[in-house]
PDB file of C-alpha atoms and ligand atoms in Angstrom:
ATOM      1  CA  MET A1423       9.235 -12.933 -18.992  1.00 36.00           C
ATOM      2  CA  ILE A1424      11.139 -14.376 -16.093  1.00 41.00           C
ATOM      3  CA  ASP A1425      12.020 -18.077 -16.028  1.00 45.00           C
ATOM      4  CA  ARG A1426      10.598 -18.805 -12.609  1.00 43.00           C
ATOM      5  CA  GLU A1427      12.780 -21.923 -12.382  1.00 47.00           C
ATOM      6  CA  GLU A1428      15.815 -19.694 -11.919  1.00 47.00           C
ATOM      7  CA  HIS A1429      14.664 -19.037  -8.383  1.00 46.00           C
ATOM      8  CA  ALA A1430      14.807 -22.720  -7.388  1.00 54.00           C
ATOM      9  CA  ALA A1431      17.467 -21.867  -4.744  1.00 78.00           C
ATOM     10  CA  VAL A1432      16.528 -21.657  -1.058  1.00 90.00           C
ATOM     11  CA  PRO A1433      14.458 -18.467  -0.571  1.00 97.00           C
ATOM     12  CA  ILE A1434      16.134 -15.601   1.271  1.00 98.00           C
ATOM     13  CA  PRO A1435      14.364 -14.900   4.589  1.00 98.00           C
ATOM     14  CA  VAL A1436      13.306 -11.244   4.771  1.00 98.00           C
ATOM     15  CA  VAL A1437      11.283  -8.968   7.021  1.00 98.00           C
ATOM     16  CA  LEU A1438       9.710  -5.756   5.694  1.00 99.00           C
ATOM     17  CA  ASP A1439       9.532  -2.606   7.819  1.00 98.00           C
ATOM     18  CA  CYS A1440       7.326  -0.129   5.986  1.00 99.00           C
ATOM     19  CA  ASP A1441       5.052   2.932   6.080  1.00 98.00           C
ATOM     20  CA  PRO A1442       2.298   2.269   3.483  1.00 98.00           C
ATOM     21  CA  GLY A1443       2.263   4.433   1.464  1.00 97.00           C
ATOM     22  CA  HIS A1444       1.552   3.725  -2.192  1.00 98.00           C
ATOM     23  CA  ASP A1445       5.007   2.495  -3.130  1.00 98.00           C
ATOM     24  CA  ASP A1446       5.317   0.497   0.097  1.00 99.00           C
ATOM     25  CA  ALA A1447       2.311  -1.518  -1.111  1.00 99.00           C
ATOM     26  CA  PHE A1448       4.263  -2.659  -4.177  1.00 99.00           C
ATOM     27  CA  ALA A1449       7.265  -3.441  -1.983  1.00 99.00           C
ATOM     28  CA  LEU A1450       5.070  -5.683   0.167  1.00 98.00           C
ATOM     29  CA  TRP A1451       3.610  -7.428  -2.882  1.00 99.00           C
ATOM     30  CA  LEU A1452       7.069  -7.989  -4.395  1.00 98.00           C
ATOM     31  CA  ALA A1453       8.414  -9.324  -1.086  1.00 98.00           C
ATOM     32  CA  ALA A1454       5.457 -11.719  -0.799  1.00 98.00           C
ATOM     33  CA  GLY A1455       5.210 -12.713  -4.447  1.00 98.00           C
ATOM     34  CA  ASN A1456       8.805 -13.200  -5.481  1.00 98.00           C
ATOM     35  CA  PRO A1457       9.903 -16.860  -5.143  1.00 98.00           C
ATOM     36  CA  ALA A1458      13.490 -15.869  -4.255  1.00 98.00           C
ATOM     37  CA  LEU A1459      12.225 -14.389  -0.974  1.00 98.00           C
ATOM     38  CA  GLU A1460      10.485 -15.751   2.096  1.00 98.00           C
ATOM     39  CA  LEU A1461       8.562 -12.951   3.842  1.00 98.00           C
ATOM     40  CA  LEU A1462       8.774 -13.776   7.554  1.00 98.00           C
ATOM     41  CA  GLY A1463       7.031 -10.686   8.904  1.00 98.00           C
ATOM     42  CA  ILE A1464       5.828  -7.141   8.335  1.00 99.00           C
ATOM     43  CA  THR A1465       6.352  -4.199  10.693  1.00 99.00           C
ATOM     44  CA  THR A1466       5.057  -0.665  10.400  1.00 99.00           C
ATOM     45  CA  VAL A1467       6.384   2.749  11.319  1.00 99.00           C
ATOM     46  CA  GLY A1468       5.071   6.298  11.281  1.00 98.00           C
ATOM     47  CA  GLY A1469       6.147   8.007   8.087  1.00 98.00           C
ATOM     48  CA  ASN A1470       3.929   8.573   5.066  1.00 98.00           C
ATOM     49  CA  GLY A1471       1.073   8.584   7.555  1.00 98.00           C
ATOM     50  CA  ARG A1472       0.557   8.293  11.283  1.00 98.00           C
ATOM     51  CA  LEU A1473       1.380   4.866  12.702  1.00 98.00           C
ATOM     52  CA  SER A1474      -2.317   3.987  13.041  1.00 98.00           C
ATOM     53  CA  GLN A1475      -2.731   4.735   9.325  1.00 98.00           C
ATOM     54  CA  THR A1476       0.380   2.953   8.052  1.00 98.00           C
ATOM     55  CA  THR A1477      -0.512  -0.085  10.167  1.00 98.00           C
ATOM     56  CA  TYR A1478      -4.106  -0.145   8.926  1.00 98.00           C
ATOM     57  CA  ASN A1479      -2.868   0.314   5.374  1.00 98.00           C
ATOM     58  CA  ALA A1480      -0.351  -2.527   5.654  1.00 98.00           C
ATOM     59  CA  ARG A1481      -3.200  -4.795   6.823  1.00 98.00           C
ATOM     60  CA  VAL A1482      -5.303  -3.669   3.848  1.00 98.00           C
ATOM     61  CA  VAL A1483      -2.489  -4.165   1.315  1.00 98.00           C
ATOM     62  CA  ALA A1484      -1.833  -7.673   2.624  1.00 98.00           C
ATOM     63  CA  THR A1485      -5.569  -8.447   2.566  1.00 98.00           C
ATOM     64  CA  VAL A1486      -6.009  -7.281  -1.030  1.00 98.00           C
ATOM     65  CA  ALA A1487      -3.196  -9.579  -2.181  1.00 98.00           C
ATOM     66  CA  GLY A1488      -4.369 -12.562  -0.155  1.00 98.00           C
ATOM     67  CA  ILE A1489      -1.235 -12.520   2.010  1.00 98.00           C
ATOM     68  CA  HIS A1490      -2.112 -14.510   5.144  1.00 96.00           C
ATOM     69  CA  GLY A1491      -0.091 -16.131   7.918  1.00 97.00           C
ATOM     70  CA  VAL A1492       2.595 -13.431   7.858  1.00 98.00           C
ATOM     71  CA  PRO A1493       2.719 -11.703  11.276  1.00 98.00           C
ATOM     72  CA  LEU A1494       2.237  -7.928  11.136  1.00 98.00           C
ATOM     73  CA  ALA A1495       3.144  -5.666  14.049  1.00 98.00           C
ATOM     74  CA  ALA A1496       3.129  -1.923  14.660  1.00 98.00           C
ATOM     75  CA  GLY A1497       6.258  -0.058  15.698  1.00 98.00           C
ATOM     76  CA  ALA A1498       7.282   3.508  16.433  1.00 98.00           C
ATOM     77  CA  ASP A1499       4.662   6.231  16.161  1.00 98.00           C
ATOM     78  CA  LYS A1500       7.313   8.957  16.020  1.00 98.00           C
ATOM     79  CA  PRO A1501      11.003   9.410  15.234  1.00 98.00           C
ATOM     80  CA  LEU A1502      13.661   8.887  17.931  1.00 98.00           C
ATOM     81  CA  THR A1503      13.863  12.535  18.932  1.00 98.00           C
ATOM     82  CA  ARG A1504      11.833  14.597  16.483  1.00 98.00           C
ATOM     83  CA  ALA A1505       8.111  15.090  15.943  1.00 98.00           C
ATOM     84  CA  LEU A1506       6.615  13.020  13.103  1.00 98.00           C
ATOM     85  CA  THR A1507       5.989  14.771   9.803  1.00 97.00           C
ATOM     86  CA  THR A1508       3.819  12.815   7.378  1.00 98.00           C
ATOM     87  CA  ALA A1509       3.359  13.110   3.588  1.00 97.00           C
ATOM     88  CA  PRO A1510      -0.352  13.696   2.814  1.00 96.00           C
ATOM     89  CA  HIS A1511       0.588  15.762  -0.237  1.00 96.00           C
ATOM     90  CA  ILE A1512       1.874  12.557  -1.843  1.00 97.00           C
ATOM     91  CA  HIS A1513      -0.115   9.741  -0.235  1.00 98.00           C
ATOM     92  CA  GLY A1514      -3.317  11.560   0.728  1.00 98.00           C
ATOM     93  CA  SER A1515      -5.073  12.015   4.057  1.00 98.00           C
ATOM     94  CA  SER A1516      -5.303   8.236   4.680  1.00 98.00           C
ATOM     95  CA  ALA A1517      -1.712   7.688   3.488  1.00 98.00           C
ATOM     96  CA  LEU A1518      -3.222   5.266   0.915  1.00 98.00           C
ATOM     97  CA  ASP A1519      -5.695   7.443  -0.995  1.00 98.00           C
ATOM     98  CA  GLY A1520      -7.147   6.394  -4.346  1.00 98.00           C
ATOM     99  CA  PRO A1521      -8.946   3.048  -4.102  1.00 98.00           C
ATOM    100  CA  VAL A1522     -11.723   2.204  -1.663  1.00 97.00           C
ATOM    101  CA  LEU A1523      -9.932   0.350   1.131  1.00 97.00           C
ATOM    102  CA  PRO A1524     -11.476  -3.045   1.956  1.00 97.00           C
ATOM    103  CA  GLU A1525     -11.906  -4.148   5.565  1.00 98.00           C
ATOM    104  CA  PRO A1526      -8.567  -5.739   6.521  1.00 98.00           C
ATOM    105  CA  GLN A1527      -8.558  -9.457   7.363  1.00 97.00           C
ATOM    106  CA  VAL A1528      -5.027  -9.379   8.795  1.00 97.00           C
ATOM    107  CA  GLU A1529      -4.754  -8.763  12.528  1.00 98.00           C
ATOM    108  CA  VAL A1530      -2.088  -6.778  14.370  1.00 98.00           C
ATOM    109  CA  ASP A1531       0.453  -8.944  16.197  1.00 98.00           C
ATOM    110  CA  PRO A1532       0.606  -7.937  19.896  1.00 98.00           C
ATOM    111  CA  ARG A1533       4.400  -8.329  20.056  1.00 98.00           C
ATOM    112  CA  GLY A1534       5.066  -4.909  18.535  1.00 98.00           C
ATOM    113  CA  ALA A1535       7.615  -4.266  15.797  1.00 98.00           C
ATOM    114  CA  VAL A1536      10.808  -4.593  17.842  1.00 98.00           C
ATOM    115  CA  GLY A1537       9.525  -7.693  19.639  1.00 98.00           C
ATOM    116  CA  LEU A1538       8.411  -9.339  16.404  1.00 98.00           C
ATOM    117  CA  LEU A1539      11.637  -8.488  14.570  1.00 98.00           C
ATOM    118  CA  ARG A1540      13.668  -9.837  17.469  1.00 98.00           C
ATOM    119  CA  GLU A1541      11.752 -13.130  17.584  1.00 98.00           C
ATOM    120  CA  LEU A1542      11.729 -13.692  13.822  1.00 98.00           C
ATOM    121  CA  ILE A1543      15.425 -12.918  13.373  1.00 98.00           C
ATOM    122  CA  THR A1544      16.490 -14.958  16.407  1.00 98.00           C
ATOM    123  CA  ALA A1545      14.435 -17.966  15.297  1.00 98.00           C
ATOM    124  CA  SER A1546      15.636 -17.970  11.680  1.00 98.00           C
ATOM    125  CA  ALA A1547      18.041 -20.763  10.733  1.00 97.00           C
ATOM    126  CA  GLU A1548      19.443 -18.496   8.000  1.00 97.00           C
ATOM    127  CA  PRO A1549      20.541 -14.871   8.454  1.00 97.00           C
ATOM    128  CA  VAL A1550      17.617 -12.531   7.782  1.00 98.00           C
ATOM    129  CA  THR A1551      17.655  -9.538   5.437  1.00 98.00           C
ATOM    130  CA  ILE A1552      15.836  -6.524   6.834  1.00 98.00           C
ATOM    131  CA  LEU A1553      14.013  -4.584   4.115  1.00 98.00           C
ATOM    132  CA  ALA A1554      13.193  -1.048   5.286  1.00 98.00           C
ATOM    133  CA  THR A1555      11.052   1.252   3.166  1.00 99.00           C
ATOM    134  CA  GLY A1556      10.236   3.986   5.653  1.00 98.00           C
ATOM    135  CA  PRO A1557      12.065   5.988   8.317  1.00 98.00           C
ATOM    136  CA  LEU A1558      14.578   3.749  10.153  1.00 98.00           C
ATOM    137  CA  THR A1559      13.136   4.329  13.625  1.00 98.00           C
ATOM    138  CA  ASN A1560      12.147   0.692  14.281  1.00 98.00           C
ATOM    139  CA  ILE A1561      15.485  -0.628  13.050  1.00 98.00           C
ATOM    140  CA  ALA A1562      17.395   1.841  15.210  1.00 98.00           C
ATOM    141  CA  LEU A1563      15.346   0.785  18.238  1.00 98.00           C
ATOM    142  CA  LEU A1564      16.005  -2.894  17.475  1.00 98.00           C
ATOM    143  CA  ALA A1565      19.748  -2.219  17.188  1.00 97.00           C
ATOM    144  CA  GLY A1566      19.720  -0.235  20.416  1.00 96.00           C
ATOM    145  CA  VAL A1567      17.555  -2.518  22.562  1.00 97.00           C
ATOM    146  CA  HIS A1568      18.580  -5.927  21.157  1.00 97.00           C
ATOM    147  CA  PRO A1569      22.022  -5.526  19.526  1.00 97.00           C
ATOM    148  CA  GLU A1570      22.654  -9.261  19.848  1.00 97.00           C
ATOM    149  CA  VAL A1571      19.975  -9.888  17.212  1.00 96.00           C
ATOM    150  CA  LEU A1572      22.034  -8.181  14.518  1.00 96.00           C
ATOM    151  CA  GLY A1573      24.388 -11.169  14.511  1.00 96.00           C
ATOM    152  CA  ASN A1574      21.712 -13.025  12.511  1.00 97.00           C
ATOM    153  CA  VAL A1575      20.969 -10.125  10.151  1.00 97.00           C
ATOM    154  CA  ALA A1576      22.515 -10.590   6.710  1.00 96.00           C
ATOM    155  CA  ASP A1577      21.871  -7.047   5.481  1.00 97.00           C
ATOM    156  CA  ILE A1578      19.754  -4.000   6.072  1.00 98.00           C
ATOM    157  CA  VAL A1579      18.481  -2.837   2.678  1.00 98.00           C
ATOM    158  CA  TRP A1580      16.859   0.564   2.968  1.00 98.00           C
ATOM    159  CA  MET A1581      14.978   2.643   0.466  1.00 99.00           C
ATOM    160  CA  GLY A1582      16.124   6.065   1.580  1.00 98.00           C
ATOM    161  CA  GLY A1583      18.617   8.814   1.128  1.00 98.00           C
ATOM    162  CA  SER A1584      20.177   9.884  -2.130  1.00 98.00           C
ATOM    163  CA  THR A1585      23.605  10.337  -3.665  1.00 98.00           C
ATOM    164  CA  GLY A1586      22.218  13.569  -5.105  1.00 97.00           C
ATOM    165  CA  ARG A1587      19.408  15.988  -4.317  1.00 97.00           C
ATOM    166  CA  GLY A1588      16.598  15.277  -1.898  1.00 98.00           C
ATOM    167  CA  ASN A1589      12.821  15.232  -2.395  1.00 97.00           C
ATOM    168  CA  VAL A1590      11.658  16.926   0.800  1.00 97.00           C
ATOM    169  CA  THR A1591      14.396  19.558   1.023  1.00 97.00           C
ATOM    170  CA  PRO A1592      17.011  20.212  -1.621  1.00 97.00           C
ATOM    171  CA  TYR A1593      19.316  17.972   0.380  1.00 97.00           C
ATOM    172  CA  ALA A1594      17.205  15.300   2.132  1.00 98.00           C
ATOM    173  CA  GLU A1595      15.076  12.382   1.011  1.00 98.00           C
ATOM    174  CA  PHE A1596      11.853  11.822   3.038  1.00 98.00           C
ATOM    175  CA  ASN A1597      12.726   8.599   4.938  1.00 98.00           C
ATOM    176  CA  SER A1598      16.054  10.065   5.989  1.00 98.00           C
ATOM    177  CA  TRP A1599      14.623  13.511   6.714  1.00 98.00           C
ATOM    178  CA  VAL A1600      11.867  12.198   9.022  1.00 98.00           C
ATOM    179  CA  ASP A1601      14.369  10.513  11.336  1.00 98.00           C
ATOM    180  CA  PRO A1602      18.031  11.317  10.599  1.00 98.00           C
ATOM    181  CA  GLU A1603      19.057  10.224  14.097  1.00 98.00           C
ATOM    182  CA  ALA A1604      17.748   6.736  13.316  1.00 98.00           C
ATOM    183  CA  VAL A1605      19.863   6.624  10.167  1.00 98.00           C
ATOM    184  CA  ALA A1606      22.930   7.569  12.216  1.00 97.00           C
ATOM    185  CA  VAL A1607      22.204   4.814  14.765  1.00 97.00           C
ATOM    186  CA  VAL A1608      21.768   2.189  12.060  1.00 97.00           C
ATOM    187  CA  LEU A1609      24.923   3.341  10.277  1.00 97.00           C
ATOM    188  CA  ASP A1610      26.850   2.888  13.525  1.00 94.00           C
ATOM    189  CA  SER A1611      25.487  -0.638  14.074  1.00 91.00           C
ATOM    190  CA  ALA A1612      26.513  -3.781  12.155  1.00 72.00           C
ATOM    191  CA  PRO A1613      25.781  -5.137   9.552  1.00 76.00           C
ATOM    192  CA  PRO A1614      26.516  -2.411   7.020  1.00 81.00           C
ATOM    193  CA  LEU A1615      23.578  -0.614   5.462  1.00 96.00           C
ATOM    194  CA  THR A1616      22.656  -0.949   1.798  1.00 98.00           C
ATOM    195  CA  MET A1617      21.194   2.373   0.695  1.00 98.00           C
ATOM    196  CA  VAL A1618      18.771   2.425  -2.245  1.00 99.00           C
ATOM    197  CA  GLY A1619      18.358   6.146  -2.782  1.00 98.00           C
ATOM    198  CA  LEU A1620      16.491   8.515  -5.041  1.00 98.00           C
ATOM    199  CA  ASN A1621      19.398   8.480  -7.494  1.00 98.00           C
ATOM    200  CA  VAL A1622      18.277   4.944  -8.401  1.00 98.00           C
ATOM    201  CA  THR A1623      14.565   4.894  -7.544  1.00 98.00           C
ATOM    202  CA  HIS A1624      13.923   7.841  -9.858  1.00 98.00           C
ATOM    203  CA  GLN A1625      14.745   5.413 -12.690  1.00 98.00           C
ATOM    204  CA  ALA A1626      11.657   3.328 -11.717  1.00 98.00           C
ATOM    205  CA  LEU A1627       8.982   5.592 -13.186  1.00 98.00           C
ATOM    206  CA  ALA A1628       5.410   4.260 -13.209  1.00 98.00           C
ATOM    207  CA  THR A1629       4.426   5.458 -16.677  1.00 98.00           C
ATOM    208  CA  ALA A1630       0.989   5.220 -18.282  1.00 98.00           C
ATOM    209  CA  GLU A1631       2.298   2.234 -20.243  1.00 98.00           C
ATOM    210  CA  LEU A1632       3.248   0.521 -16.981  1.00 98.00           C
ATOM    211  CA  LEU A1633      -0.223   1.080 -15.573  1.00 98.00           C
ATOM    212  CA  ASP A1634      -1.731  -0.461 -18.727  1.00 98.00           C
ATOM    213  CA  ARG A1635       0.656  -3.416 -18.380  1.00 98.00           C
ATOM    214  CA  LEU A1636      -0.367  -3.985 -14.756  1.00 98.00           C
ATOM    215  CA  ALA A1637      -4.068  -3.579 -15.578  1.00 98.00           C
ATOM    216  CA  GLU A1638      -3.737  -6.453 -18.061  1.00 98.00           C
ATOM    217  CA  VAL A1639      -2.644  -8.785 -15.246  1.00 98.00           C
ATOM    218  CA  GLY A1640      -6.346  -8.749 -14.411  1.00 97.00           C
ATOM    219  CA  ASN A1641      -6.409  -9.832 -10.750  1.00 98.00           C
ATOM    220  CA  ALA A1642      -7.546  -8.049  -7.590  1.00 98.00           C
ATOM    221  CA  THR A1643      -4.023  -6.991  -6.634  1.00 98.00           C
ATOM    222  CA  SER A1644      -3.272  -5.454 -10.019  1.00 98.00           C
ATOM    223  CA  ALA A1645      -6.610  -3.627 -10.125  1.00 98.00           C
ATOM    224  CA  PHE A1646      -6.007  -2.173  -6.647  1.00 98.00           C
ATOM    225  CA  GLY A1647      -2.433  -1.323  -7.571  1.00 98.00           C
ATOM    226  CA  VAL A1648      -3.490   0.554 -10.703  1.00 98.00           C
ATOM    227  CA  GLU A1649      -5.906   2.645  -8.659  1.00 98.00           C
ATOM    228  CA  LEU A1650      -3.103   3.388  -6.192  1.00 98.00           C
ATOM    229  CA  LEU A1651      -0.828   4.441  -9.048  1.00 98.00           C
ATOM    230  CA  ARG A1652      -3.444   6.706 -10.592  1.00 98.00           C
ATOM    231  CA  PHE A1653      -3.639   8.695  -7.333  1.00 98.00           C
ATOM    232  CA  TYR A1654       0.141   8.545  -6.835  1.00 98.00           C
ATOM    233  CA  THR A1655       0.693   9.860 -10.378  1.00 98.00           C
ATOM    234  CA  ALA A1656      -1.567  12.856  -9.785  1.00 98.00           C
ATOM    235  CA  SER A1657       0.201  13.588  -6.489  1.00 97.00           C
ATOM    236  CA  TYR A1658       3.647  13.550  -8.055  1.00 97.00           C
ATOM    237  CA  GLN A1659       2.500  15.697 -10.965  1.00 96.00           C
ATOM    238  CA  ALA A1660       1.110  18.273  -8.545  1.00 96.00           C
ATOM    239  CA  ALA A1661       3.793  18.124  -5.860  1.00 94.00           C
ATOM    240  CA  GLN A1662       6.957  17.412  -7.810  1.00 92.00           C
ATOM    241  CA  GLY A1663       6.088  18.316 -11.391  1.00 95.00           C
ATOM    242  CA  MET A1664       6.927  14.779 -12.535  1.00 95.00           C
ATOM    243  CA  ALA A1665       4.885  13.292 -15.388  1.00 95.00           C
ATOM    244  CA  ALA A1666       5.336   9.762 -14.008  1.00 98.00           C
ATOM    245  CA  PRO A1667       5.954   8.945 -10.327  1.00 98.00           C
ATOM    246  CA  PRO A1668       8.991   7.013  -9.098  1.00 98.00           C
ATOM    247  CA  LEU A1669       7.982   3.744  -7.446  1.00 98.00           C
ATOM    248  CA  HIS A1670      10.724   3.909  -4.837  1.00 98.00           C
ATOM    249  CA  ASP A1671      10.228   1.091  -2.335  1.00 99.00           C
ATOM    250  CA  PRO A1672      10.027  -2.076  -4.464  1.00 99.00           C
ATOM    251  CA  VAL A1673      13.486  -1.243  -5.872  1.00 99.00           C
ATOM    252  CA  ALA A1674      14.967  -2.141  -2.471  1.00 99.00           C
ATOM    253  CA  VAL A1675      13.110  -5.455  -2.561  1.00 99.00           C
ATOM    254  CA  ALA A1676      14.237  -6.171  -6.135  1.00 98.00           C
ATOM    255  CA  LEU A1677      17.853  -5.669  -5.076  1.00 98.00           C
ATOM    256  CA  VAL A1678      17.537  -8.605  -2.665  1.00 98.00           C
ATOM    257  CA  ALA A1679      15.389 -10.815  -4.914  1.00 98.00           C
ATOM    258  CA  ARG A1680      17.559 -10.363  -8.014  1.00 98.00           C
ATOM    259  CA  PRO A1681      20.844  -8.654  -7.056  1.00 98.00           C
ATOM    260  CA  GLU A1682      21.903  -8.453 -10.690  1.00 98.00           C
ATOM    261  CA  LEU A1683      19.178  -5.865 -11.292  1.00 98.00           C
ATOM    262  CA  VAL A1684      20.857  -3.219  -9.128  1.00 98.00           C
ATOM    263  CA  ASP A1685      24.489  -2.130  -9.367  1.00 98.00           C
ATOM    264  CA  THR A1686      25.994  -1.132  -6.021  1.00 98.00           C
ATOM    265  CA  VAL A1687      29.315   0.290  -4.835  1.00 97.00           C
ATOM    266  CA  HIS A1688      30.952   0.339  -1.423  1.00 95.00           C
ATOM    267  CA  ALA A1689      31.184   3.934  -0.268  1.00 95.00           C
ATOM    268  CA  ARG A1690      31.429   6.237   2.710  1.00 95.00           C
ATOM    269  CA  LEU A1691      27.932   7.165   3.836  1.00 96.00           C
ATOM    270  CA  ASP A1692      27.113   9.701   6.535  1.00 97.00           C
ATOM    271  CA  VAL A1693      23.889  11.489   7.487  1.00 98.00           C
ATOM    272  CA  GLU A1694      23.509  15.091   8.599  1.00 98.00           C
ATOM    273  CA  VAL A1695      21.629  15.402  11.900  1.00 98.00           C
ATOM    274  CA  HIS A1696      22.477  18.973  12.950  1.00 96.00           C
ATOM    275  CA  GLY A1697      21.910  21.142   9.890  1.00 93.00           C
ATOM    276  CA  THR A1698      19.043  23.588   9.846  1.00 93.00           C
ATOM    277  CA  GLU A1699      18.666  23.356   6.077  1.00 96.00           C
ATOM    278  CA  THR A1700      20.517  20.057   5.618  1.00 98.00           C
ATOM    279  CA  ALA A1701      19.140  17.711   8.295  1.00 98.00           C
ATOM    280  CA  GLY A1702      18.601  14.248   6.761  1.00 98.00           C
ATOM    281  CA  ALA A1703      21.045  14.823   3.940  1.00 98.00           C
ATOM    282  CA  THR A1704      22.942  11.637   3.068  1.00 98.00           C
ATOM    283  CA  SER A1705      26.549  12.372   2.250  1.00 96.00           C
ATOM    284  CA  VAL A1706      27.943   9.671  -0.060  1.00 96.00           C
ATOM    285  CA  VAL A1707      31.603   9.751  -1.072  1.00 95.00           C
ATOM    286  CA  LEU A1708      31.508   8.031  -4.462  1.00 89.00           C
ATOM    287  CA  HIS A1709      34.752   9.374  -5.927  1.00 84.00           C
ATOM    288  CA  GLY A1710      38.184  10.191  -4.576  1.00 78.00           C
ATOM    289  CA  ARG A1711      39.673   9.135  -1.266  1.00 79.00           C
ATOM    290  CA  PRO A1712      37.139   9.311   1.584  1.00 74.00           C
ATOM    291  CA  SER A1713      38.591  10.595   4.846  1.00 83.00           C
ATOM    292  CA  ARG A1714      36.868   7.702   6.617  1.00 89.00           C
ATOM    293  CA  PRO A1715      36.526   4.069   5.520  1.00 90.00           C
ATOM    294  CA  ALA A1716      33.611   2.878   3.379  1.00 93.00           C
ATOM    295  CA  ASN A1717      30.740   1.812   5.633  1.00 94.00           C
ATOM    296  CA  ALA A1718      27.841   1.087   3.304  1.00 96.00           C
ATOM    297  CA  ARG A1719      26.726  -0.363   0.014  1.00 97.00           C
ATOM    298  CA  VAL A1720      25.094   2.256  -2.205  1.00 98.00           C
ATOM    299  CA  ALA A1721      22.852   1.507  -5.192  1.00 98.00           C
ATOM    300  CA  VAL A1722      23.914   3.378  -8.314  1.00 98.00           C
ATOM    301  CA  GLN A1723      22.125   1.813 -11.305  1.00 98.00           C
ATOM    302  CA  LEU A1724      18.879  -0.112 -11.997  1.00 98.00           C
ATOM    303  CA  ASP A1725      17.970  -2.569 -14.755  1.00 98.00           C
ATOM    304  CA  VAL A1726      14.615  -0.867 -15.275  1.00 98.00           C
ATOM    305  CA  ALA A1727      13.091  -3.444 -17.632  1.00 98.00           C
ATOM    306  CA  GLY A1728      14.140  -6.313 -15.394  1.00 98.00           C
ATOM    307  CA  PHE A1729      12.727  -4.484 -12.381  1.00 98.00           C
ATOM    308  CA  TRP A1730       9.268  -4.048 -13.893  1.00 98.00           C
ATOM    309  CA  ASP A1731       9.315  -7.706 -15.011  1.00 98.00           C
ATOM    310  CA  GLU A1732       9.766  -8.709 -11.365  1.00 98.00           C
ATOM    311  CA  VAL A1733       7.020  -6.358 -10.151  1.00 98.00           C
ATOM    312  CA  GLU A1734       4.559  -7.701 -12.720  1.00 98.00           C
ATOM    313  CA  ALA A1735       5.530 -11.334 -12.094  1.00 98.00           C
ATOM    314  CA  ALA A1736       5.012 -10.939  -8.330  1.00 98.00           C
ATOM    315  CA  ILE A1737       1.601  -9.299  -8.719  1.00 98.00           C
ATOM    316  CA  ARG A1738       0.610 -12.016 -11.180  1.00 98.00           C
ATOM    317  CA  VAL A1739       1.027 -14.767  -8.551  1.00 98.00           C
ATOM    318  CA  LEU A1740      -0.915 -12.884  -5.877  1.00 98.00           C
ATOM    319  CA  ARG A1741      -4.698 -12.779  -5.497  1.00 96.00           C
TER     320      ARG A1741
HETATM  321  O1  RIB B3056      11.288   9.371  -0.480  1.00 87.62           O
HETATM  322  C1  RIB B3056      10.516   8.240  -0.834  1.00 87.62           C
HETATM  323  C2  RIB B3056      10.256   7.380   0.365  1.00 87.62           C
HETATM  324  O2  RIB B3056       9.511   8.101   1.342  1.00 87.62           O
HETATM  325  C3  RIB B3056       9.385   6.153   0.033  1.00 87.62           C
HETATM  326  O3  RIB B3056       9.691   5.119   0.925  1.00 87.62           O
HETATM  327  C4  RIB B3056       7.994   6.652   0.290  1.00 87.62           C
HETATM  328  O4  RIB B3056       7.084   5.575   0.577  1.00 87.62           O
HETATM  329  C5  RIB B3056       8.216   7.496   1.501  1.00 87.62           C
HETATM  330  O5  RIB B3056       8.222   6.631   2.634  1.00 87.62           O
HETATM  331 CA1   CA B3057       7.876   4.084   2.198  1.00 87.62          CA
END
């Protein structure tokens, strides 16, 4: 178990931009429940589902866990230039299929995602870490419309991309594939991006043993989470032929909460925006001499046991 005292330091201020989405739910719970983090706000983006769905689902996920007083605002309903493609084959028609969804008790903040992010980041006494677990559309819009805000952004930690094969096409991971132009915009803006790709998140497999471990936590959040994972497991078995599904998004959160859990390297990262078959591919130069300077931090290894300890510990302190 984790010695909770070790997180006595000042919590790191974070905002979470997400597209719930089964794994986004666990990212939200880890961001809210881990004492090393202070969750300032939640923003939503079209991705796993339509914006109306991901926003409703974020409200539900916060409600289930008893997360109140954290502003939640909706962002972009489509990518910068492309039409939105959602992922019902993984997340279902509601984008959060499995459990019965309770009536949300969290309202939608009228400031919108870019407005909320701008206000929260500007007002923070400490530089804010942006956690992004969906397509980067909102973050690209923030960087484009309010570039001055990025001066108080410590890092942009994104679950997306891959140093290897993709999961939507052979070359592209879903968050990158939905809006590759947004990835390019964020890569061109400061601060540098930290990419937590499939090469690492596929180490975080939600096995049957993990579901049993979470069920034993015995609170409302764990019970809801187990029902989410049961649906998510069946989806991944059917769609990807994987016995246990990778719980992608909370790995990005764990990297910020406990940096020692995720090994990273500085590397050259570029995204393909023109390819017919390769759009959304993330090109990471890990070895040899890149022709252009390193511009990102790339996750390469996960302490799997330590990761699941953090996920369980966060859920344990929620409702
Ligand atoms: O490719 C996995 C990513 O796409 C995760 O963030 C999942 O929630 C979907 O958004
Ligand atoms: Ca996501």
